[in-house]
């Protein structure tokens, strides 16, 4: 299945017409949208906030545990502190990895551990 068709099938994008972009350009363009705005690393466990934005689960939990009640992306108050897994985004990342031959800059485990440890003290 073509990469665009796969993403459209799982509801991540809408395709009005066949794109003339080649897949390598598409892979490069999608890399930024598959990263958490807080950590700047590829999502592993994307979760949706009430404002509709997705964040890595551990990163947004750290944000909320520090007492923030606003979106780290927009600065606007969150209507709810409930988080929901973003299954569509997780599926898109799996498709990306299968199609593009790997991960768009996977998180470095040491850096992620430092980020998580630091989030408890900030």
PDB file of C-alpha atoms in Angstrom:
ATOM      1  CA  UNK A   1       0.000   0.000   0.000  1.00  0.00           C
ATOM      2  CA  UNK A   2       1.278   3.490  -0.816  1.00  0.00           C
ATOM      3  CA  UNK A   3       2.465   5.469   2.209  1.00  0.00           C
ATOM      4  CA  UNK A   4      -0.080   8.285   1.770  1.00  0.00           C
ATOM      5  CA  UNK A   5      -2.910   5.794   1.361  1.00  0.00           C
ATOM      6  CA  UNK A   6      -1.859   3.995   4.548  1.00  0.00           C
ATOM      7  CA  UNK A   7      -1.845   7.216   6.560  1.00  0.00           C
ATOM      8  CA  UNK A   8      -5.217   8.190   5.095  1.00  0.00           C
ATOM      9  CA  UNK A   9      -6.637   4.741   5.899  1.00  0.00           C
ATOM     10  CA  UNK A  10      -5.821   5.083   9.598  1.00  0.00           C
ATOM     11  CA  UNK A  11      -7.239   8.608   9.690  1.00  0.00           C
ATOM     12  CA  UNK A  12      -4.002  10.547  10.188  1.00  0.00           C
ATOM     13  CA  UNK A  13      -4.192  12.574   6.985  1.00  0.00           C
ATOM     14  CA  UNK A  14      -6.751  13.314   4.294  1.00  0.00           C
ATOM     15  CA  UNK A  15      -5.660  12.903   0.705  1.00  0.00           C
ATOM     16  CA  UNK A  16      -7.699  14.820  -1.872  1.00  0.00           C
ATOM     17  CA  UNK A  17      -5.611  13.758  -4.849  1.00  0.00           C
ATOM     18  CA  UNK A  18      -2.506  11.730  -5.562  1.00  0.00           C
ATOM     19  CA  UNK A  19       0.528  13.735  -4.490  1.00  0.00           C
ATOM     20  CA  UNK A  20       3.441  14.226  -6.859  1.00  0.00           C
ATOM     21  CA  UNK A  21       5.900  14.266  -3.944  1.00  0.00           C
ATOM     22  CA  UNK A  22       8.120  11.244  -3.757  1.00  0.00           C
ATOM     23  CA  UNK A  23       8.113   9.179  -0.592  1.00  0.00           C
ATOM     24  CA  UNK A  24      11.558  10.285   0.554  1.00  0.00           C
ATOM     25  CA  UNK A  25      10.414  13.931   0.553  1.00  0.00           C
ATOM     26  CA  UNK A  26       7.256  12.903   2.395  1.00  0.00           C
ATOM     27  CA  UNK A  27       9.289  11.038   5.021  1.00  0.00           C
ATOM     28  CA  UNK A  28      11.446  14.108   5.582  1.00  0.00           C
ATOM     29  CA  UNK A  29       8.400  16.374   5.849  1.00  0.00           C
ATOM     30  CA  UNK A  30       6.645  14.096   8.363  1.00  0.00           C
ATOM     31  CA  UNK A  31       9.586  13.819  10.763  1.00  0.00           C
ATOM     32  CA  UNK A  32       8.781  17.008  12.658  1.00  0.00           C
ATOM     33  CA  UNK A  33       5.118  16.133  13.162  1.00  0.00           C
ATOM     34  CA  UNK A  34       6.059  12.832  14.802  1.00  0.00           C
ATOM     35  CA  UNK A  35       7.981  14.485  17.629  1.00  0.00           C
ATOM     36  CA  UNK A  36       6.773  15.623  21.028  1.00  0.00           C
ATOM     37  CA  UNK A  37       6.778  19.431  21.344  1.00  0.00           C
ATOM     38  CA  UNK A  38       8.207  19.125  24.875  1.00  0.00           C
ATOM     39  CA  UNK A  39      11.012  16.595  24.357  1.00  0.00           C
ATOM     40  CA  UNK A  40      11.611  17.149  20.620  1.00  0.00           C
ATOM     41  CA  UNK A  41      11.964  13.362  20.266  1.00  0.00           C
ATOM     42  CA  UNK A  42       9.853  10.867  18.398  1.00  0.00           C
ATOM     43  CA  UNK A  43       6.742   9.878  20.316  1.00  0.00           C
ATOM     44  CA  UNK A  44       6.800   6.484  21.989  1.00  0.00           C
ATOM     45  CA  UNK A  45       3.594   6.891  24.027  1.00  0.00           C
ATOM     46  CA  UNK A  46       1.712   9.896  22.576  1.00  0.00           C
ATOM     47  CA  UNK A  47      -1.162  11.184  24.698  1.00  0.00           C
ATOM     48  CA  UNK A  48      -3.816  13.782  23.918  1.00  0.00           C
ATOM     49  CA  UNK A  49      -4.541  16.675  26.252  1.00  0.00           C
ATOM     50  CA  UNK A  50      -7.936  18.331  26.474  1.00  0.00           C
ATOM     51  CA  UNK A  51      -6.720  21.102  24.140  1.00  0.00           C
ATOM     52  CA  UNK A  52      -6.273  18.562  21.334  1.00  0.00           C
ATOM     53  CA  UNK A  53      -2.469  18.604  21.304  1.00  0.00           C
ATOM     54  CA  UNK A  54      -0.361  15.483  21.769  1.00  0.00           C
ATOM     55  CA  UNK A  55       2.623  15.087  24.070  1.00  0.00           C
ATOM     56  CA  UNK A  56       4.851  12.226  25.153  1.00  0.00           C
ATOM     57  CA  UNK A  57       3.113  10.670  28.162  1.00  0.00           C
ATOM     58  CA  UNK A  58       6.037  10.971  30.585  1.00  0.00           C
ATOM     59  CA  UNK A  59       6.742  14.562  29.513  1.00  0.00           C
ATOM     60  CA  UNK A  60       3.174  15.823  29.934  1.00  0.00           C
ATOM     61  CA  UNK A  61       2.828  13.987  33.257  1.00  0.00           C
ATOM     62  CA  UNK A  62       5.948  15.789  34.475  1.00  0.00           C
ATOM     63  CA  UNK A  63       4.466  19.098  33.305  1.00  0.00           C
ATOM     64  CA  UNK A  64       1.221  18.480  35.163  1.00  0.00           C
ATOM     65  CA  UNK A  65       2.969  17.161  38.300  1.00  0.00           C
ATOM     66  CA  UNK A  66       4.855  20.455  38.542  1.00  0.00           C
ATOM     67  CA  UNK A  67       1.474  22.147  38.998  1.00  0.00           C
ATOM     68  CA  UNK A  68       0.904  23.530  35.508  1.00  0.00           C
ATOM     69  CA  UNK A  69      -2.735  23.739  34.403  1.00  0.00           C
ATOM     70  CA  UNK A  70      -1.991  25.238  30.983  1.00  0.00           C
ATOM     71  CA  UNK A  71      -0.957  23.698  27.696  1.00  0.00           C
ATOM     72  CA  UNK A  72       2.837  23.635  27.314  1.00  0.00           C
ATOM     73  CA  UNK A  73       2.312  24.337  23.610  1.00  0.00           C
ATOM     74  CA  UNK A  74      -0.236  27.155  23.626  1.00  0.00           C
ATOM     75  CA  UNK A  75      -0.092  28.468  27.197  1.00  0.00           C
ATOM     76  CA  UNK A  76      -3.886  28.380  27.361  1.00  0.00           C
ATOM     77  CA  UNK A  77      -5.676  26.799  30.333  1.00  0.00           C
ATOM     78  CA  UNK A  78      -6.489  23.116  29.934  1.00  0.00           C
ATOM     79  CA  UNK A  79     -10.195  22.377  30.304  1.00  0.00           C
ATOM     80  CA  UNK A  80      -9.333  19.056  31.910  1.00  0.00           C
ATOM     81  CA  UNK A  81      -6.189  17.351  33.162  1.00  0.00           C
ATOM     82  CA  UNK A  82      -7.303  14.007  31.717  1.00  0.00           C
ATOM     83  CA  UNK A  83      -4.920  12.410  29.225  1.00  0.00           C
ATOM     84  CA  UNK A  84      -5.875   9.905  26.537  1.00  0.00           C
ATOM     85  CA  UNK A  85      -3.564   7.720  24.458  1.00  0.00           C
ATOM     86  CA  UNK A  86      -3.347   8.938  20.864  1.00  0.00           C
ATOM     87  CA  UNK A  87      -3.743   5.649  19.000  1.00  0.00           C
ATOM     88  CA  UNK A  88      -3.897   7.290  15.552  1.00  0.00           C
ATOM     89  CA  UNK A  89      -0.567   9.050  16.066  1.00  0.00           C
ATOM     90  CA  UNK A  90       1.044   5.902  17.446  1.00  0.00           C
ATOM     91  CA  UNK A  91      -0.181   3.989  14.372  1.00  0.00           C
ATOM     92  CA  UNK A  92       1.179   6.698  12.073  1.00  0.00           C
ATOM     93  CA  UNK A  93       4.596   6.394  13.708  1.00  0.00           C
ATOM     94  CA  UNK A  94       4.535   2.622  13.218  1.00  0.00           C
ATOM     95  CA  UNK A  95       3.678   3.106   9.543  1.00  0.00           C
ATOM     96  CA  UNK A  96       6.415   5.728   9.258  1.00  0.00           C
ATOM     97  CA  UNK A  97       8.984   3.350  10.745  1.00  0.00           C
ATOM     98  CA  UNK A  98       7.944   0.527   8.416  1.00  0.00           C
ATOM     99  CA  UNK A  99       7.925   2.697   5.323  1.00  0.00           C
ATOM    100  CA  UNK A 100      10.859   4.993   5.961  1.00  0.00           C
ATOM    101  CA  UNK A 101      13.160   2.336   7.351  1.00  0.00           C
ATOM    102  CA  UNK A 102      13.417   3.323  10.964  1.00  0.00           C
ATOM    103  CA  UNK A 103      12.544   6.028  13.399  1.00  0.00           C
ATOM    104  CA  UNK A 104      12.719   9.775  12.880  1.00  0.00           C
ATOM    105  CA  UNK A 105      15.507  10.371  15.384  1.00  0.00           C
ATOM    106  CA  UNK A 106      14.562   7.973  18.203  1.00  0.00           C
ATOM    107  CA  UNK A 107      14.982   9.253  21.737  1.00  0.00           C
ATOM    108  CA  UNK A 108      18.312   8.626  23.415  1.00  0.00           C
ATOM    109  CA  UNK A 109      17.533   6.596  26.554  1.00  0.00           C
ATOM    110  CA  UNK A 110      20.059   8.479  28.680  1.00  0.00           C
ATOM    111  CA  UNK A 111      18.681  11.871  27.658  1.00  0.00           C
ATOM    112  CA  UNK A 112      15.123  10.720  28.336  1.00  0.00           C
ATOM    113  CA  UNK A 113      16.086   9.413  31.788  1.00  0.00           C
ATOM    114  CA  UNK A 114      17.729  12.754  32.609  1.00  0.00           C
ATOM    115  CA  UNK A 115      14.630  14.611  31.400  1.00  0.00           C
ATOM    116  CA  UNK A 116      12.381  12.454  33.575  1.00  0.00           C
ATOM    117  CA  UNK A 117      14.621  12.814  36.636  1.00  0.00           C
ATOM    118  CA  UNK A 118      14.843  16.578  36.167  1.00  0.00           C
ATOM    119  CA  UNK A 119      11.055  16.907  35.802  1.00  0.00           C
ATOM    120  CA  UNK A 120      10.633  15.846  39.422  1.00  0.00           C
ATOM    121  CA  UNK A 121      12.642  18.806  40.688  1.00  0.00           C
ATOM    122  CA  UNK A 122      11.527  21.695  38.476  1.00  0.00           C
TER     123      UNK A 122
END
